[in-house]
Short mmCIF file of C-alpha atoms in Angstrom, two decimals:
data_model
loop_
_atom_site.label_atom_id
_atom_site.label_comp_id
_atom_site.label_asym_id
_atom_site.label_seq_id
_atom_site.Cartn_x
_atom_site.Cartn_y
_atom_site.Cartn_z
CA UNK E 1 2.12 10.94 12.92
CA UNK E 2 0.68 7.46 12.79
CA UNK E 3 1.06 5.19 9.79
CA UNK E 4 2.81 5.83 6.47
CA UNK E 5 4.19 9.29 5.91
CA UNK E 6 3.96 10.85 2.48
CA UNK E 7 7.49 10.63 1.22
CA UNK E 8 8.02 8.68 -1.93
CA UNK E 9 10.36 5.90 -0.90
CA UNK E 10 10.59 5.48 2.88
CA UNK E 11 7.42 4.94 4.92
CA UNK E 12 7.02 5.07 8.68
CA UNK E 13 4.90 2.14 9.82
CA UNK E 14 4.44 2.87 13.52
CA UNK E 15 3.83 5.91 15.70
CA UNK E 16 7.17 6.15 17.52
CA UNK E 17 8.00 9.86 17.45
CA UNK E 18 11.35 9.95 19.27
CA UNK E 19 12.96 6.57 18.66
CA UNK E 20 16.06 5.15 20.25
CA UNK E 21 16.50 2.99 17.17
CA UNK E 22 15.26 3.22 13.59
CA UNK E 23 14.75 -0.07 11.72
CA UNK E 24 14.40 0.32 7.94
CA UNK E 25 13.18 -2.70 5.94
CA UNK E 26 13.64 -3.35 2.22
CA UNK E 27 11.16 -5.75 0.56
CA UNK E 28 11.72 -8.46 -2.03
CA UNK E 29 11.00 -8.23 -5.76
CA UNK E 30 7.43 -6.95 -6.29
CA UNK E 31 7.11 -6.57 -2.51
CA UNK E 32 5.73 -3.49 -0.80
CA UNK E 33 6.33 -1.57 2.42
CA UNK E 34 3.07 -2.93 3.78
CA UNK E 35 4.48 -6.44 3.98
CA UNK E 36 6.30 -5.35 7.15
CA UNK E 37 3.25 -3.98 9.00
CA UNK E 38 3.03 -7.15 11.11
CA UNK E 39 6.44 -6.34 12.59
CA UNK E 40 5.00 -3.37 14.47
CA UNK E 41 3.43 -5.54 17.17
CA UNK E 42 6.71 -7.40 17.76
CA UNK E 43 9.01 -4.42 18.30
CA UNK E 44 9.92 -2.59 21.54
CA UNK E 45 8.11 0.74 22.03
CA UNK E 46 11.22 2.81 21.35
CA UNK E 47 11.96 1.31 17.91
CA UNK E 48 10.67 3.17 14.88
CA UNK E 49 9.78 0.84 12.01
CA UNK E 50 10.18 2.11 8.48
CA UNK E 51 9.95 0.31 5.15
CA UNK E 52 10.79 1.13 1.57
CA UNK E 53 8.05 1.47 -1.02
CA UNK E 54 9.48 0.90 -4.47
CA UNK E 55 7.68 2.62 -7.38
CA UNK E 56 5.24 0.56 -9.41
CA UNK E 57 3.33 -1.00 -6.51
CA UNK E 58 0.87 -0.06 -3.78
CA UNK E 59 0.15 3.65 -3.74
CA UNK E 60 3.00 4.11 -6.23
CA UNK E 61 1.47 1.77 -8.82
CA UNK E 62 1.17 4.49 -11.54
CA UNK E 63 4.90 5.27 -11.28
CA UNK E 64 7.45 3.60 -13.54
CA UNK E 65 9.49 0.90 -11.77
CA UNK E 66 13.22 1.38 -11.25
CA UNK E 67 15.38 -1.43 -12.62
CA UNK E 68 18.65 -0.50 -10.88
CA UNK E 69 19.70 -1.39 -7.34
CA UNK E 70 22.07 1.58 -7.23
CA UNK E 71 19.34 4.00 -8.29
CA UNK E 72 16.94 2.57 -5.70
CA UNK E 73 19.47 3.06 -2.93
CA UNK E 74 20.21 6.62 -4.06
CA UNK E 75 16.57 7.60 -3.56
CA UNK E 76 16.38 5.85 -0.18
CA UNK E 77 19.56 7.48 1.10
CA UNK E 78 18.35 10.93 0.07
CA UNK E 79 15.25 10.50 2.26
CA UNK E 80 17.07 8.90 5.20
CA UNK E 81 19.55 11.76 5.28
CA UNK E 82 16.64 14.15 5.86
CA UNK E 83 15.76 12.41 9.11
CA UNK E 84 17.10 13.42 12.49
CA UNK E 85 20.10 11.15 13.18
CA UNK E 86 19.28 8.05 15.19
CA UNK E 87 20.85 4.64 15.60
CA UNK E 88 19.99 3.03 12.28
CA UNK E 89 19.55 -0.64 11.40
CA UNK E 90 18.81 -2.00 7.92
CA UNK E 91 17.01 -5.24 7.01
CA UNK E 92 16.61 -6.42 3.43
CA UNK E 93 15.11 -9.57 1.95
CA UNK E 94 16.11 -10.99 -1.46
CA UNK E 95 16.36 -7.98 -3.82
CA UNK E 96 15.94 -5.85 -0.71
CA UNK E 97 19.17 -7.28 0.73
CA UNK E 98 21.15 -5.85 -2.18
CA UNK E 99 19.36 -2.48 -1.95
CA UNK E 100 20.01 -2.42 1.81
CA UNK E 101 23.70 -3.21 1.24
CA UNK E 102 24.06 -0.42 -1.33
CA UNK E 103 22.18 1.92 1.01
CA UNK E 104 24.53 1.02 3.86
CA UNK E 105 27.57 1.84 1.73
CA UNK E 106 26.11 5.15 0.58
CA UNK E 107 25.27 6.11 4.16
CA UNK E 108 28.80 5.15 5.21
CA UNK E 109 30.15 7.43 2.49
CA UNK E 110 28.11 10.26 4.06
CA UNK E 111 29.42 9.54 7.56
CA UNK E 112 26.09 8.06 8.66
CA UNK E 113 26.82 4.30 8.59
CA UNK E 114 24.16 1.94 9.91
CA UNK E 115 24.60 0.30 13.29
CA UNK E 116 23.89 -3.15 11.81
CA UNK E 117 22.97 -4.72 8.47
CA UNK E 118 20.60 -7.70 8.34
CA UNK E 119 20.25 -9.49 5.01
CA UNK E 120 17.94 -12.35 4.09
CA UNK E 121 17.34 -14.73 1.20
CA UNK E 122 20.10 -13.30 -0.97
CA UNK E 123 23.47 -14.33 -2.27
CA UNK E 124 26.33 -11.99 -1.50
CA UNK E 125 26.77 -8.95 -3.76
CA UNK E 126 29.65 -10.81 -5.46
CA UNK E 127 27.42 -13.80 -6.29
CA UNK E 128 24.32 -11.80 -7.24
CA UNK E 129 23.68 -10.26 -10.63
CA UNK E 130 23.04 -13.55 -12.40
CA UNK E 131 20.08 -15.08 -14.19
CA UNK E 132 17.73 -14.33 -17.05
CA UNK E 133 14.29 -14.78 -15.55
CA UNK E 134 13.51 -11.10 -16.24
CA UNK E 135 13.76 -11.90 -19.97
CA UNK E 136 11.24 -14.77 -19.83
CA UNK E 137 7.69 -14.66 -21.15
CA UNK E 138 5.01 -13.45 -18.76
CA UNK E 139 3.83 -17.01 -18.20
CA UNK E 140 7.29 -18.43 -17.51
CA UNK E 141 8.29 -15.52 -15.29
CA UNK E 142 5.09 -15.84 -13.27
CA UNK E 143 5.51 -19.59 -12.90
CA UNK E 144 9.09 -19.17 -11.66
CA UNK E 145 7.99 -16.72 -8.98
CA UNK E 146 4.98 -18.80 -7.90
CA UNK E 147 7.20 -21.86 -7.45
CA UNK E 148 9.17 -20.00 -4.76
CA UNK E 149 6.04 -19.79 -2.62
CA UNK E 150 5.73 -16.04 -2.22
CA UNK E 151 2.50 -15.59 -4.16
CA UNK E 152 -0.87 -16.23 -2.54
CA UNK E 153 -3.15 -18.70 -4.32
CA UNK E 154 -5.83 -16.12 -5.10
CA UNK E 155 -3.25 -13.94 -6.82
CA UNK E 156 -1.80 -16.87 -8.76
CA UNK E 157 -5.18 -17.51 -10.34
CA UNK E 158 -6.17 -13.87 -10.96
CA UNK E 159 -4.91 -12.83 -14.40
CA UNK E 160 -6.01 -9.23 -13.95
CA UNK E 161 -4.02 -8.81 -10.75
CA UNK E 162 -1.12 -10.70 -12.24
CA UNK E 163 -0.95 -8.27 -15.14
CA UNK E 164 -0.92 -5.36 -12.69
CA UNK E 165 2.09 -6.63 -10.74
CA UNK E 166 4.11 -8.12 -13.61
CA UNK E 167 5.76 -4.87 -14.79
CA UNK E 168 7.16 -4.11 -11.33
CA UNK E 169 8.10 -7.75 -10.80
CA UNK E 170 9.99 -7.94 -14.10
CA UNK E 171 11.75 -4.65 -13.37
CA UNK E 172 12.76 -5.83 -9.88
CA UNK E 173 14.08 -9.11 -11.26
CA UNK E 174 16.06 -7.17 -13.84
CA UNK E 175 17.55 -5.02 -11.07
CA UNK E 176 18.53 -8.15 -9.16
CA UNK E 177 19.85 -10.15 -12.11
CA UNK E 178 21.89 -7.31 -13.64
CA UNK E 179 23.29 -6.02 -10.35
CA UNK E 180 27.04 -5.53 -10.05
CA UNK E 181 28.72 -4.32 -6.86
CA UNK E 182 31.17 -1.46 -6.88
CA UNK E 183 34.67 -2.54 -7.88
CA UNK E 184 36.20 -0.36 -5.16
CA UNK E 185 33.72 -1.22 -2.40
CA UNK E 186 35.31 -1.12 1.05
CA UNK E 187 33.93 -3.33 3.85
CA UNK E 188 31.24 -1.76 6.00
CA UNK E 189 32.03 -0.61 9.56
CA UNK E 190 29.06 -2.58 10.87
CA UNK E 191 28.37 -6.26 11.45
CA UNK E 192 26.21 -8.29 9.05
CA UNK E 193 23.78 -11.07 9.95
CA UNK E 194 22.51 -13.24 7.10
CA UNK E 195 19.24 -15.18 7.36
CA UNK E 196 18.64 -18.06 4.99
CA UNK E 197 16.62 -21.24 4.59
CA UNK E 198 18.27 -24.54 3.59
CA UNK E 199 15.20 -25.13 1.40
CA UNK E 200 15.72 -21.90 -0.55
CA UNK E 201 16.85 -22.72 -4.12
CA UNK E 202 18.15 -19.18 -4.66
CA UNK E 203 20.30 -18.51 -1.61
CA UNK E 204 21.63 -21.30 0.58
CA UNK E 205 24.82 -23.15 1.41
CA UNK E 206 28.44 -22.14 1.92
CA UNK E 207 28.38 -19.37 -0.69
CA UNK E 208 26.48 -17.19 1.77
CA UNK E 209 29.71 -16.96 3.73
CA UNK E 210 30.93 -14.52 1.09
CA UNK E 211 28.83 -11.87 2.81
CA UNK E 212 31.86 -11.63 5.11
CA UNK E 213 33.53 -9.51 2.41
CA UNK E 214 30.89 -6.85 3.10
CA UNK E 215 31.98 -6.12 6.67
CA UNK E 216 34.92 -5.33 8.89
CA UNK E 217 32.86 -6.19 11.97
CA UNK E 218 31.98 -9.83 11.43
CA UNK E 219 29.34 -11.99 9.75
CA UNK E 220 26.91 -14.40 11.37
CA UNK E 221 24.56 -16.81 9.59
CA UNK E 222 21.15 -17.89 10.83
CA UNK E 223 19.20 -20.77 9.25
CA UNK E 224 15.40 -20.68 9.31
CA UNK E 225 12.73 -23.02 7.90
CA UNK E 226 10.34 -21.92 5.21
CA UNK E 227 12.15 -21.69 1.88
CA UNK E 228 12.84 -18.43 0.08
CA UNK E 229 10.03 -16.64 1.89
CA UNK E 230 11.05 -17.85 5.34
CA UNK E 231 10.37 -14.40 6.79
CA UNK E 232 6.64 -15.12 6.44
CA UNK E 233 7.11 -18.07 8.84
CA UNK E 234 7.39 -17.20 12.54
CA UNK E 235 7.72 -13.47 12.00
CA UNK E 236 7.84 -12.93 15.77
CA UNK E 237 10.86 -15.23 16.00
CA UNK E 238 12.69 -13.34 13.27
CA UNK E 239 12.06 -9.94 14.84
CA UNK E 240 13.07 -11.30 18.24
CA UNK E 241 16.34 -12.58 16.76
CA UNK E 242 17.06 -9.17 15.27
CA UNK E 243 16.46 -7.40 18.58
CA UNK E 244 18.42 -10.03 20.53
CA UNK E 245 21.34 -9.67 18.13
CA UNK E 246 21.29 -5.91 18.58
CA UNK E 247 21.13 -6.24 22.36
CA UNK E 248 24.13 -8.56 22.28
CA UNK E 249 26.11 -6.07 20.25
CA UNK E 250 25.30 -3.29 22.72
CA UNK E 251 26.41 -5.50 25.64
CA UNK E 252 29.70 -6.35 23.91
CA UNK E 253 30.36 -2.66 23.26
CA UNK E 254 29.76 -1.80 26.92
CA UNK E 255 32.02 -4.64 28.03
#
């Protein structure tokens, strides 16, 4: 089947029927599964690309948003567990990094841990869960998000569209800013690679090294230009780095 399937949370974005590898992407606050469509052209033909569609946006716009990272991951895991087992890799940006991390832990608890976890534009789970932007007025909340550079100019100036996306955006920010990791969380049995931009005011600097607490298999950091939404800059380079990292892991395992 080509294109998005009709499950609620996890959407297949390309037509790979029998993949060697399944890459599942988790978007940022107010982001949608469609933001990863451009990745399809950059991936090898045996990699199935999937992305999470949170409620309250896209074709799920009428649904109430979910303001809990743990609840988001629970829904995602339920759908991933229905799939035929394949080598699984998770990528999450900003809020999506926390949802991907929680998803990885839940999959581990079900004896289906991911092969690799890629996180982007996010503090570690132990540094997340801070801030009060979700409590701001509509105007202040919108201004804060626009300043990060992730909103196109035509959307910034369109009050009708803004009012459509604000409920999901506020809910996502609440999920991010009230997030607390499990007290008894054990490190994951997979490596973690963390992408960040030195120009990102939300996630940069030495604190990102705390992602090492999330893994027993090692953490690597990769700096990219472009600010908080660096993944919109040189998408091909980002996807290539992910695939190169995975190839290197496979080679080290064989060695």
